[in-house]
CSV table of C-alpha atoms in Angstrom, one decimal:
chain,number,residue,atom,x,y,z
E,29,GLY,CA,73.5,-59.3,-24.9
E,30,ASP,CA,72.4,-57.5,-28.0
E,31,HIS,CA,68.8,-57.7,-26.3
E,32,ARG,CA,70.6,-55.9,-23.1
E,33,ASP,CA,72.2,-53.4,-25.0
E,34,LEU,CA,69.4,-52.4,-27.1
E,35,HIS,CA,66.8,-52.1,-23.9
E,36,SER,CA,69.5,-50.0,-22.0
E,37,LEU,CA,69.6,-47.7,-25.1
E,38,ARG,CA,66.0,-47.4,-25.1
E,39,ARG,CA,65.8,-46.8,-21.5
E,40,ARG,CA,68.4,-44.0,-22.0
E,41,GLN,CA,66.8,-42.9,-24.9
E,42,ARG,CA,63.1,-42.6,-22.6
E,43,GLN,CA,64.9,-41.1,-19.9
E,44,MET,CA,66.7,-38.3,-22.2
E,45,CYS,CA,63.1,-37.5,-23.7
E,46,ILE,CA,61.6,-37.3,-20.0
E,47,ARG,CA,64.9,-34.4,-19.0
E,48,ASP,CA,63.9,-32.2,-22.0
E,49,SER,CA,60.1,-32.5,-21.6
E,50,SER,CA,60.7,-31.5,-18.2
E,51,ILE,CA,62.8,-28.1,-19.2
E,52,ILE,CA,60.5,-27.2,-21.6
E,53,GLY,CA,57.6,-27.9,-19.6
E,54,THR,CA,58.8,-25.5,-17.0
E,55,LEU,CA,59.8,-22.8,-19.3
E,56,ALA,CA,56.1,-22.9,-20.8
E,57,ALA,CA,54.6,-22.6,-17.0
E,58,ILE,CA,57.6,-19.6,-16.4
E,59,ILE,CA,56.5,-17.8,-19.8
E,60,GLY,CA,52.5,-19.0,-19.3
E,61,ILE,CA,52.5,-17.7,-15.8
E,62,THR,CA,54.1,-14.4,-16.9
E,63,THR,CA,51.5,-13.4,-19.6
E,64,LEU,CA,48.6,-14.7,-17.7
E,65,VAL,CA,49.3,-12.4,-14.8
E,66,PHE,CA,51.0,-9.6,-17.2
E,67,THR,CA,47.2,-9.7,-19.1
E,68,ALA,CA,45.3,-9.4,-16.1
E,69,ILE,CA,47.2,-6.4,-14.1
E,70,LEU,CA,47.2,-4.8,-17.7
E,71,ASN,CA,43.2,-5.1,-17.8
E,72,ALA,CA,43.1,-3.7,-14.1
E,73,ILE,CA,45.5,-0.8,-13.9
E,74,GLY,CA,47.0,2.0,-16.5
E,75,ALA,CA,48.9,0.3,-19.0
E,76,PHE,CA,51.6,3.4,-19.1
E,77,SER,CA,53.3,2.8,-15.8
E,78,ILE,CA,53.9,-1.1,-16.1
E,79,PHE,CA,55.2,-0.1,-19.4
E,80,THR,CA,57.7,2.1,-18.2
E,81,LEU,CA,58.9,-0.1,-15.4
E,82,ILE,CA,59.7,-3.2,-17.9
E,83,LEU,CA,61.3,-1.1,-20.1
E,84,LEU,CA,64.1,0.4,-17.1
E,85,ILE,CA,64.2,-3.3,-15.8
E,86,ILE,CA,64.9,-5.5,-19.2
E,87,PRO,CA,67.6,-3.1,-20.6
E,88,PHE,CA,68.9,-2.9,-17.1
E,89,ASN,CA,69.2,-7.1,-17.4
E,90,ILE,CA,70.6,-7.0,-20.6
E,91,ILE,CA,73.3,-4.6,-20.3
E,92,GLN,CA,74.3,-6.7,-16.6
E,93,TRP,CA,74.4,-9.6,-18.8
E,94,LEU,CA,76.6,-7.6,-21.6
E,95,ILE,CA,78.7,-6.7,-18.7
E,96,ALA,CA,78.5,-9.5,-16.5
E,97,PRO,CA,82.0,-11.7,-17.2
E,98,TYR,CA,84.3,-8.6,-16.6
E,99,MET,CA,82.5,-7.8,-13.2
E,100,ILE,CA,83.2,-11.5,-12.8
E,101,ASP,CA,86.9,-11.1,-13.7
E,102,ALA,CA,87.4,-8.2,-11.4
E,103,PHE,CA,85.7,-9.3,-8.7
E,104,TYR,CA,86.8,-12.9,-8.4
E,105,ARG,CA,90.3,-12.5,-10.1
E,106,VAL,CA,89.7,-14.6,-13.1
E,107,LYS,CA,92.7,-14.2,-15.4
E,108,GLU,CA,92.5,-15.9,-19.0
E,109,VAL,CA,95.5,-18.6,-19.1
E,110,SER,CA,97.5,-19.1,-22.6
E,111,PRO,CA,98.3,-22.4,-23.8
E,112,THR,CA,101.9,-21.8,-22.7
E,113,GLU,CA,100.9,-21.6,-19.2
E,114,GLU,CA,98.0,-24.3,-19.0
E,115,PRO,CA,98.7,-27.0,-21.9
E,116,GLU,CA,96.6,-29.7,-20.6
E,117,LEU,CA,93.8,-27.5,-20.0
E,118,HIS,CA,94.0,-25.9,-23.6
E,119,ARG,CA,94.2,-29.6,-25.1
E,120,ILE,CA,90.9,-31.0,-23.3
E,121,VAL,CA,89.1,-27.9,-24.0
E,122,GLU,CA,89.5,-27.9,-27.5
E,123,ARG,CA,88.9,-31.7,-27.8
E,124,LEU,CA,85.6,-31.2,-26.2
E,125,SER,CA,84.4,-28.0,-28.1
E,126,ALA,CA,85.2,-29.8,-31.2
E,127,LYS,CA,83.0,-33.3,-30.2
E,128,SER,CA,80.3,-30.5,-28.8
E,129,GLY,CA,80.5,-28.9,-32.2
E,130,ILE,CA,80.7,-25.3,-30.4
E,131,LYS,CA,83.7,-22.7,-31.1
E,132,LYS,CA,86.6,-23.1,-28.5
E,133,PRO,CA,85.7,-20.9,-25.4
E,134,LYS,CA,88.9,-19.0,-23.7
E,135,VAL,CA,90.2,-20.8,-21.1
E,136,MET,CA,90.2,-19.1,-17.8
E,137,VAL,CA,91.6,-20.1,-13.9
E,138,ALA,CA,89.5,-18.0,-10.7
E,139,HIS,CA,92.0,-18.0,-7.9
E,140,ILE,CA,89.1,-18.6,-5.3
E,141,PRO,CA,89.7,-20.7,-2.5
E,142,ILE,CA,87.1,-23.6,-3.2
E,143,PRO,CA,87.4,-26.4,-5.9
E,144,ASN,CA,84.8,-25.3,-8.2
E,145,ALA,CA,84.2,-24.5,-12.3
E,146,PHE,CA,82.3,-22.1,-14.3
E,147,ALA,CA,81.3,-21.2,-17.8
E,148,TYR,CA,79.5,-17.7,-18.4
E,149,GLY,CA,80.3,-15.4,-21.0
E,150,SER,CA,78.0,-12.5,-23.0
E,151,PRO,CA,77.9,-11.3,-27.0
E,152,ILE,CA,80.8,-8.6,-26.1
E,153,ALA,CA,82.9,-10.7,-23.9
E,154,GLY,CA,82.6,-13.9,-26.1
E,155,THR,CA,82.2,-17.5,-24.3
E,156,ARG,CA,84.8,-18.6,-21.3
E,157,VAL,CA,85.0,-21.7,-19.5
E,158,ALA,CA,87.3,-21.4,-16.0
E,159,VAL,CA,88.6,-23.6,-13.2
E,160,THR,CA,89.6,-22.4,-9.6
E,161,THR,CA,93.3,-23.5,-8.6
E,162,GLU,CA,91.6,-25.2,-6.0
E,163,LEU,CA,89.7,-27.4,-8.2
E,164,LEU,CA,93.5,-27.8,-10.1
E,165,LYS,CA,95.0,-28.9,-6.4
E,166,THR,CA,92.0,-31.0,-5.6
E,167,LEU,CA,90.9,-33.4,-8.7
E,168,ASP,CA,93.0,-35.7,-10.9
E,169,MET,CA,93.1,-34.2,-14.4
E,170,GLU,CA,90.9,-37.0,-16.0
E,171,GLU,CA,88.1,-35.8,-13.2
E,172,VAL,CA,88.7,-31.7,-14.4
E,173,GLU,CA,87.9,-33.3,-18.0
E,174,ALA,CA,84.7,-34.1,-16.8
E,175,VAL,CA,84.3,-31.0,-14.9
E,176,LEU,CA,85.0,-29.2,-18.2
E,177,GLY,CA,83.0,-31.4,-20.4
E,178,HIS,CA,79.9,-30.6,-17.9
E,179,GLU,CA,80.2,-26.6,-18.3
E,180,ILE,CA,81.2,-26.9,-22.4
E,181,GLY,CA,77.5,-28.7,-22.1
E,182,HIS,CA,76.1,-25.2,-20.3
E,183,LEU,CA,78.1,-23.5,-23.6
E,184,LYS,CA,76.5,-26.1,-25.8
E,185,HIS,CA,73.2,-25.6,-24.5
E,186,ARG,CA,73.2,-21.8,-24.5
E,187,ASP,CA,72.4,-22.2,-20.8
E,188,VAL,CA,73.7,-18.7,-19.5
E,189,GLN,CA,71.1,-17.0,-22.2
E,190,VAL,CA,68.4,-19.1,-20.8
E,191,MET,CA,68.6,-18.5,-17.6
E,192,MET,CA,69.1,-14.8,-17.9
E,193,PHE,CA,66.0,-14.1,-19.7
E,194,VAL,CA,64.1,-16.4,-17.1
E,195,SER,CA,65.6,-14.5,-14.2
E,196,ILE,CA,64.2,-10.9,-16.0
E,197,LEU,CA,60.3,-12.2,-15.6
E,198,PRO,CA,60.5,-12.7,-12.0
E,199,ALA,CA,62.6,-9.1,-11.3
E,200,ILE,CA,59.8,-7.6,-13.3
E,201,PHE,CA,57.1,-8.9,-11.0
E,202,TYR,CA,59.1,-8.0,-8.0
E,203,TYR,CA,59.7,-4.6,-8.8
E,204,LEU,CA,55.8,-4.0,-9.7
E,205,GLY,CA,54.9,-5.7,-6.4
E,206,TRP,CA,57.0,-3.4,-4.8
E,207,SER,CA,56.3,-0.3,-6.5
E,208,LEU,CA,52.9,-0.8,-6.3
E,209,LEU,CA,53.0,-1.0,-2.2
E,210,TRP,CA,54.9,1.6,-1.8
E,211,SER,CA,52.7,3.9,-4.0
E,212,ARG,CA,50.0,2.9,-1.9
E,213,MET,CA,52.0,3.9,1.1
E,214,TYR,CA,52.4,7.5,-0.1
E,215,SER,CA,49.3,8.2,-1.8
E,216,ARG,CA,46.5,10.4,-0.3
E,217,GLU,CA,43.8,8.5,-1.8
E,218,GLU,CA,41.4,6.8,0.1
E,219,ARG,CA,40.9,3.9,-2.4
E,220,GLY,CA,43.8,1.7,-3.0
E,221,GLY,CA,42.7,-1.7,-2.0
E,222,GLY,CA,43.1,-2.6,-5.8
E,223,ALA,CA,46.7,-1.6,-6.1
E,224,VAL,CA,47.8,-3.1,-2.8
E,225,ALA,CA,46.1,-6.2,-3.6
E,226,LEU,CA,47.8,-6.2,-7.0
E,227,GLY,CA,50.8,-5.7,-5.4
E,228,LEU,CA,50.4,-8.6,-3.1
E,229,ALA,CA,49.9,-10.6,-6.1
E,230,SER,CA,52.6,-9.5,-7.9
E,231,ILE,CA,55.1,-10.9,-5.0
E,232,ILE,CA,53.5,-13.8,-5.0
E,233,VAL,CA,54.0,-14.8,-8.7
E,234,TYR,CA,57.6,-13.3,-8.3
E,235,TRP,CA,58.1,-16.3,-5.8
E,236,VAL,CA,56.6,-18.9,-7.4
E,237,LEU,CA,58.3,-17.8,-10.7
E,238,THR,CA,61.6,-17.5,-8.3
E,239,LEU,CA,61.1,-21.7,-7.6
E,240,LEU,CA,60.2,-22.5,-11.2
E,241,SER,CA,63.5,-20.9,-12.2
E,242,LEU,CA,65.4,-22.7,-9.3
E,243,HIS,CA,63.8,-25.7,-10.9
E,244,LEU,CA,64.9,-24.7,-14.9
E,245,SER,CA,68.4,-24.4,-13.3
E,246,ARG,CA,68.6,-27.9,-11.4
E,247,LEU,CA,67.6,-29.5,-14.9
E,248,ARG,CA,69.8,-27.3,-17.0
E,249,GLU,CA,72.6,-29.0,-14.5
E,250,TYR,CA,71.4,-32.9,-15.1
E,251,TYR,CA,71.3,-31.4,-18.6
E,252,ALA,CA,74.8,-30.5,-18.3
E,253,ASP,CA,76.3,-33.3,-16.5
E,254,ARG,CA,73.9,-35.9,-19.3
E,255,HIS,CA,76.6,-33.9,-21.8
E,256,SER,CA,79.8,-34.4,-20.0
E,257,VAL,CA,79.1,-38.3,-20.0
E,258,SER,CA,78.6,-37.7,-23.6
E,259,ILE,CA,81.7,-36.6,-24.7
E,260,VAL,CA,84.2,-37.6,-22.3
E,261,ASP,CA,85.1,-41.5,-22.0
E,262,ASP,CA,84.0,-43.1,-18.6
E,263,GLY,CA,82.2,-39.9,-18.0
E,264,ALA,CA,79.8,-40.9,-15.8
E,265,ARG,CA,82.5,-42.6,-13.4
E,266,LYS,CA,84.8,-39.3,-13.5
E,267,LEU,CA,82.0,-36.8,-13.1
E,268,SER,CA,81.0,-38.3,-10.1
E,269,GLU,CA,84.2,-38.8,-8.2
E,270,ALA,CA,84.6,-35.0,-9.3
E,271,LEU,CA,81.5,-34.0,-7.5
E,272,ALA,CA,81.9,-35.9,-4.5
E,273,LYS,CA,85.5,-34.4,-3.8
E,274,ILE,CA,84.4,-31.2,-4.7
E,275,SER,CA,81.7,-31.5,-2.0
E,276,MET,CA,83.8,-33.2,0.2
E,277,TYR,CA,86.6,-30.6,0.1
E,278,THR,CA,84.5,-27.2,0.2
E,279,SER,CA,82.5,-28.8,3.3
E,280,ARG,CA,86.1,-28.6,5.0
E,281,VAL,CA,86.4,-24.6,4.1
E,282,ARG,CA,85.2,-22.3,6.6
E,283,LYS,CA,81.9,-21.1,6.4
E,284,ASP,CA,82.7,-17.3,5.8
E,285,VAL,CA,84.5,-17.6,3.0
E,286,VAL,CA,82.3,-20.6,1.4
E,287,SER,CA,79.0,-17.2,2.0
E,288,ASN,CA,81.5,-14.5,0.2
E,289,PHE,CA,81.0,-16.7,-3.0
E,290,SER,CA,77.1,-17.3,-2.4
E,291,SER,CA,75.7,-14.8,-5.0
E,292,PHE,CA,77.9,-16.6,-7.7
E,293,LYS,CA,76.4,-19.9,-6.6
E,294,ALA,CA,74.5,-20.2,-10.0
E,295,LEU,CA,77.2,-20.4,-12.2
E,296,PHE,CA,79.5,-23.4,-10.4
E,297,ILE,CA,79.1,-26.7,-11.2
E,298,SER,CA,78.4,-27.5,-7.4
E,299,ASP,CA,76.6,-25.2,-4.9
E,300,PRO,CA,79.3,-24.2,-2.4
E,301,GLU,CA,76.7,-23.5,0.4
E,302,ARG,CA,75.0,-26.9,0.1
E,303,ALA,CA,78.7,-29.1,0.8
E,304,ARG,CA,78.0,-27.6,4.4
E,305,SER,CA,74.5,-29.6,4.5
E,306,ASP,CA,76.1,-32.3,2.7
E,307,ALA,CA,79.0,-33.0,5.1
E,308,LEU,CA,76.8,-35.8,7.2
E,309,VAL,CA,78.3,-38.0,4.1
E,310,PHE,CA,81.5,-36.8,4.5
E,311,ALA,CA,81.9,-37.3,8.3
E,312,ARG,CA,83.9,-40.6,8.4
E,313,GLU,CA,85.6,-39.6,5.0
E,314,ARG,CA,88.4,-38.0,6.5
E,315,LEU,CA,90.8,-40.8,5.1
E,316,TYR,CA,89.0,-42.6,2.4
E,317,SER,CA,90.6,-45.1,0.5
E,318,SER,CA,89.4,-44.0,-2.6
E,319,ASP,CA,87.1,-42.3,-5.0
E,320,TYR,CA,85.0,-44.7,-5.7
E,321,ARG,CA,84.1,-45.6,-1.9
E,322,LEU,CA,83.4,-42.1,-1.4
E,323,VAL,CA,80.9,-42.2,-4.3
E,324,GLU,CA,79.6,-45.5,-3.0
E,325,ARG,CA,79.2,-43.9,0.3
E,326,ILE,CA,76.9,-41.0,-1.1
E,327,LEU,CA,75.0,-43.5,-3.0
E,328,ARG,CA,74.3,-45.5,0.1
E,329,ARG,CA,72.8,-42.2,1.9
E,330,LYS,CA,68.7,-41.7,2.3
E,331,ILE,CA,67.5,-38.9,1.1
E,332,THR,CA,65.3,-37.2,3.5
E,333,MET,CA,62.0,-34.9,3.5
E,334,TRP,CA,64.4,-31.9,4.7
E,335,ASP,CA,66.7,-32.5,1.4
E,336,ARG,CA,64.0,-32.7,-0.6
E,337,ILE,CA,62.4,-29.4,0.7
E,338,ALA,CA,66.1,-27.9,0.8
E,339,GLU,CA,66.2,-28.8,-3.0
E,340,LEU,CA,63.4,-26.6,-3.5
E,341,PHE,CA,65.0,-22.9,-3.2
E,342,SER,CA,68.8,-24.7,-4.5
E,343,THR,CA,70.3,-23.7,-7.5
E,344,HIS,CA,71.4,-27.1,-8.2
E,345,PRO,CA,70.0,-31.0,-7.4
E,346,ASN,CA,70.6,-32.8,-4.4
E,347,ILE,CA,74.1,-34.4,-4.8
E,348,VAL,CA,72.8,-37.6,-4.0
E,349,LYS,CA,70.1,-37.8,-6.6
E,350,ARG,CA,72.7,-36.3,-8.8
E,351,ILE,CA,75.1,-38.8,-8.6
E,352,ARG,CA,72.7,-41.7,-8.7
E,353,ALA,CA,71.5,-40.0,-11.8
E,354,LEU,CA,74.7,-40.3,-13.0
E,355,GLN,CA,74.6,-43.8,-12.2
E,356,GLU,CA,72.3,-44.5,-14.5
E,357,MET,CA,73.9,-43.2,-17.5
E,358,ALA,CA,77.1,-45.2,-16.8
């Protein structure tokens, strides 16, 4: 028994090292590609216009990051709740924050008609963790605890800052590419092939960096899942059931309602748009006998080639792969 436990511990440690290496590798690829292409462009055309563009984009993204929490609160009717209003939520957040070694974030409730949760914040707004009113209706409190463990994992790993930094790089190439293409269209000079080629190359780099950013986002979700398992008792089971129920209930929400939150999905614990494509898993689970049976049904589903392709363009991992990863941590 001790030998099996030691083997299991070593296997989990190897999985953690591989996942950490994947995150670092993805970040290195994004930064490396960015540096390489910038060097080529700076050598090919005047640096002043590019630096002007960069100086416009970077402050814009930083300002957007600083004020984003206030915009989220306004657009999605997010309100801070006191310990008197939601004592159990506050107790869970306080306990999990202490286990994670971070300052307790503000506890928020979002009046959104889909079950979900998210962590966000900035240096001027502070850190915040929010659950939707529908999540509190849908999940048992032990499942809410696992979800909050995931969101606190994002705060612990500073994922908001990491993804903000990474999102700046594709934005620079996007605006750079279109600036070069539009300037060529309105230019009277006959020789503009170089600018057009650089513009198209920048757009291609933008798409490559966007795919890498999405890959990094999915890795961060796995990382936050692992954190939840490490600080919540029986966290793998609780989070598996929570994710399954979130996807099932979201798949029943009207498509137009879900689409209202498409620009917000990167923050959510589960992509609400993906729930529609996952609806096949729940087709026969309208009246499921137990949360465990629902998870079991998801685990039996085969991952198709279409699932793998769709995942490349998603901010979140495929739900089958994600729950299987959680079962391996159990």
